[in-house]
């Protein structure tokens, strides 16, 4: 997550400012103590190496440059557990496909694939998708796969699961008139 890069300045005759450099690129200038830059490394590739340096100057022309420091992006391994659907299950309207994600660098997105096509992308937990199989033949087989990826380039792909579209059998009933009721005009007795 976000990390504070901090610099200490001593011996300045006033007006000290610190330039923060990451990978030889200036990312910030701070002229107020405490001199710091909040850096968010979550977009970095896991395992990649990066360098930091601070360059200090003041109003009297004094200057100093810190030694180069190295940072290696190291995020917890991204893992995903598919909670539903179970392999071989019958899916009907309202059935949720769902997964939980742990680890990673953040910014995780899960793509829900049905029959090799991404039908939904979810970027916030709970990671869920409600699939409507009503346009498919009842009993037809379909593949489901979930793919999770984070901002550091880690990704996890679930195994392919086969599910079956299920439609409840169509039924009809007469609501009115009631069975054995007399219909028509009343007769005088």
XYZ file of N, CA and C in Angstrom, residues 99-187:
267
model
N -16.710 -15.540 -5.667
C -15.345 -15.893 -5.307
C -14.843 -14.943 -4.231
N -13.858 -15.412 -3.475
C -13.160 -14.551 -2.520
C -11.704 -14.456 -2.957
N -11.093 -13.308 -2.648
C -9.713 -13.044 -3.041
C -8.935 -12.619 -1.808
N -7.705 -13.125 -1.691
C -6.807 -12.686 -0.629
C -5.450 -12.363 -1.243
N -4.677 -11.560 -0.527
C -3.344 -11.187 -0.988
C -3.390 -10.215 -2.137
N -2.303 -10.144 -2.854
C -2.217 -9.253 -3.996
C -1.859 -7.836 -3.602
N -1.696 -7.006 -4.611
C -1.291 -5.616 -4.412
C -2.471 -4.674 -4.320
N -3.665 -5.162 -4.484
C -4.849 -4.316 -4.463
C -5.345 -4.060 -5.870
N -6.500 -3.440 -5.945
C -7.098 -3.136 -7.238
C -7.492 -4.381 -8.010
N -7.850 -5.432 -7.293
C -8.168 -6.708 -7.937
C -9.466 -6.617 -8.734
N -9.446 -7.233 -9.911
C -10.619 -7.341 -10.777
C -10.804 -8.821 -11.094
N -12.045 -9.292 -11.013
C -12.344 -10.670 -11.403
C -13.204 -10.635 -12.655
N -12.767 -11.371 -13.672
C -13.556 -11.558 -14.891
C -14.286 -12.883 -14.772
N -15.594 -12.847 -15.023
C -16.420 -14.044 -15.018
C -16.620 -14.459 -16.471
N -16.165 -15.650 -16.805
C -16.275 -16.131 -18.170
C -17.288 -17.277 -18.246
N -18.161 -17.211 -19.247
C -19.084 -18.296 -19.541
C -18.846 -18.670 -21.000
N -18.572 -19.944 -21.235
C -18.286 -20.432 -22.594
C -17.188 -19.607 -23.263
N -16.100 -19.328 -22.522
C -14.913 -18.602 -22.992
C -15.142 -17.123 -23.312
N -16.274 -16.568 -22.929
C -16.534 -15.138 -23.130
C -16.665 -14.455 -21.779
N -15.996 -13.305 -21.616
C -16.139 -12.533 -20.379
C -17.531 -11.906 -20.397
N -18.354 -12.304 -19.415
C -19.720 -11.797 -19.338
C -19.876 -10.721 -18.272
N -18.879 -10.614 -17.361
C -18.971 -9.620 -16.303
C -17.603 -9.444 -15.670
N -17.253 -8.209 -15.308
C -16.032 -7.907 -14.563
C -16.427 -7.196 -13.282
N -15.865 -7.644 -12.170
C -16.193 -7.072 -10.866
C -14.910 -6.586 -10.208
N -14.885 -5.304 -9.815
C -13.673 -4.728 -9.235
C -13.792 -4.451 -7.740
N -14.842 -4.948 -7.105
C -14.996 -4.735 -5.666
C -15.713 -5.926 -5.043
N -15.241 -6.315 -3.877
C -15.880 -7.421 -3.172
C -17.209 -6.999 -2.596
N -18.136 -7.882 -2.382
C -18.004 -9.293 -2.697
C -18.041 -9.509 -4.209
N -17.162 -10.365 -4.692
C -17.062 -10.629 -6.125
C -18.164 -11.610 -6.509
N -19.197 -11.078 -7.184
C -20.366 -11.892 -7.513
C -20.904 -11.537 -8.890
N -21.546 -12.523 -9.490
C -22.226 -12.319 -10.768
C -23.450 -13.225 -10.802
N -24.588 -12.652 -11.151
C -25.820 -13.419 -11.262
C -26.088 -13.693 -12.738
N -25.954 -14.933 -13.129
C -26.090 -15.336 -14.529
C -27.516 -15.748 -14.817
N -28.058 -15.289 -15.925
C -29.422 -15.625 -16.330
C -29.365 -16.626 -17.489
N -29.639 -17.911 -17.229
C -29.562 -18.917 -18.275
C -30.884 -19.131 -19.022
N -31.855 -18.247 -18.822
C -33.185 -18.498 -19.376
C -33.227 -18.528 -20.897
N -32.261 -17.927 -21.579
C -32.251 -17.948 -23.046
C -31.611 -19.229 -23.591
N -31.096 -20.070 -22.709
C -30.399 -21.286 -23.133
C -31.318 -22.495 -23.009
N -31.041 -23.510 -23.789
C -31.831 -24.737 -23.717
C -31.667 -25.371 -22.341
N -32.780 -25.762 -21.738
C -32.727 -26.390 -20.427
C -31.907 -27.673 -20.512
N -30.962 -27.815 -19.592
C -30.102 -28.984 -19.569
C -28.822 -28.833 -20.380
N -28.685 -27.717 -21.122
C -27.480 -27.525 -21.933
C -26.271 -27.270 -21.037
N -25.106 -27.788 -21.474
C -23.868 -27.675 -20.698
C -23.113 -26.407 -21.090
N -22.509 -25.741 -20.094
C -21.749 -24.508 -20.313
C -20.542 -24.501 -19.391
N -19.436 -23.890 -19.864
C -18.230 -23.804 -19.043
C -18.184 -22.455 -18.334
N -17.668 -22.483 -17.119
C -17.525 -21.287 -16.297
C -16.084 -21.233 -15.804
N -15.472 -20.042 -15.881
C -14.116 -19.858 -15.384
C -13.995 -18.440 -14.856
N -13.265 -18.265 -13.750
C -13.041 -16.957 -13.158
C -11.555 -16.637 -13.223
N -11.243 -15.377 -13.537
C -9.858 -14.929 -13.627
C -9.706 -13.679 -12.774
N -8.788 -13.720 -11.803
C -8.522 -12.576 -10.927
C -7.164 -11.989 -11.281
N -7.083 -10.647 -11.297
C -5.812 -9.963 -11.565
C -5.718 -8.735 -10.675
N -4.500 -8.431 -10.198
C -4.301 -7.227 -9.387
C -3.458 -6.212 -10.154
N -3.253 -5.053 -9.562
C -2.534 -3.965 -10.242
C -1.045 -4.252 -10.408
N -0.512 -5.232 -9.676
C 0.907 -5.559 -9.797
C 1.158 -6.633 -10.853
N 0.118 -7.016 -11.572
C 0.291 -7.994 -12.641
C 0.154 -9.439 -12.210
N -0.176 -9.681 -10.949
C -0.426 -11.048 -10.530
C -1.807 -11.466 -11.034
N -1.942 -12.715 -11.460
C -3.266 -13.197 -11.834
C -3.421 -14.657 -11.457
N -4.672 -15.042 -11.246
C -5.037 -16.399 -10.865
C -6.223 -16.789 -11.730
N -6.160 -17.981 -12.316
C -7.252 -18.479 -13.149
C -7.795 -19.744 -12.511
N -9.113 -19.790 -12.334
C -9.733 -20.975 -11.746
C -9.756 -22.110 -12.762
N -9.999 -23.298 -12.272
C -10.211 -24.418 -13.179
C -11.537 -24.193 -13.901
N -11.687 -24.825 -15.048
C -12.939 -24.730 -15.802
C -13.963 -25.633 -15.128
N -15.146 -25.094 -14.907
C -16.235 -25.866 -14.318
C -17.348 -25.976 -15.349
N -18.005 -27.098 -15.363
C -19.142 -27.290 -16.269
C -20.416 -27.182 -15.458
N -21.335 -26.354 -15.938
C -22.635 -26.188 -15.291
C -23.722 -26.422 -16.340
N -24.931 -26.625 -15.869
C -26.050 -26.935 -16.755
C -27.163 -25.923 -16.542
N -27.663 -25.372 -17.660
C -28.788 -24.441 -17.581
C -30.020 -25.237 -17.167
N -30.751 -24.723 -16.218
C -31.935 -25.426 -15.732
C -33.086 -24.445 -15.690
N -34.175 -24.884 -16.265
C -35.398 -24.082 -16.218
C -36.445 -24.899 -15.496
N -37.174 -24.256 -14.647
C -38.266 -24.950 -13.981
C -39.313 -25.289 -15.030
N -39.955 -26.461 -14.930
C -40.941 -26.817 -15.937
C -42.076 -25.798 -15.954
N -42.572 -25.530 -17.156
C -43.671 -24.575 -17.292
C -44.945 -25.221 -16.772
N -45.678 -24.476 -15.980
C -46.962 -24.956 -15.459
C -47.998 -23.873 -15.653
N -49.241 -24.297 -15.745
C -50.353 -23.357 -15.860
C -51.486 -23.846 -14.979
N -52.273 -22.922 -14.466
C -53.464 -23.292 -13.695
C -54.502 -22.215 -13.868
N -55.733 -22.594 -13.707
C -56.857 -21.654 -13.825
C -57.080 -21.042 -12.454
N -57.100 -19.722 -12.421
C -57.315 -19.025 -11.164
C -58.801 -18.748 -10.914
N -59.516 -18.531 -11.990
C -60.915 -18.186 -11.826
C -61.676 -18.673 -13.055
N -62.812 -19.189 -12.962
C -63.654 -19.435 -11.791
C -63.206 -20.690 -11.057
N -63.657 -20.826 -9.846
C -63.311 -21.984 -9.038
C -63.898 -23.249 -9.660
N -63.259 -24.371 -9.380
C -63.725 -25.659 -9.886
C -65.146 -25.938 -9.384
N -65.996 -26.467 -10.251
C -67.392 -26.839 -9.963
C -68.278 -25.650 -9.645
N -67.870 -24.461 -10.016
C -68.736 -23.313 -9.756
C -69.759 -23.190 -10.883
N -70.905 -22.591 -10.566
C -71.970 -22.378 -11.537
C -71.710 -21.047 -12.218
N -71.764 -21.091 -13.539
C -71.485 -19.887 -14.308
C -72.752 -19.494 -15.043
N -73.018 -18.265 -15.064
C -74.182 -17.779 -15.803
C -75.186 -17.138 -14.890
N -76.420 -16.958 -15.444
C -77.485 -16.268 -14.730
C -78.124 -17.166 -13.696
N -78.497 -16.608 -12.556
C -79.148 -17.363 -11.527
C -80.582 -17.695 -11.972
N -81.030 -18.903 -11.642
C -82.388 -19.295 -11.990
C -83.252 -19.210 -10.762
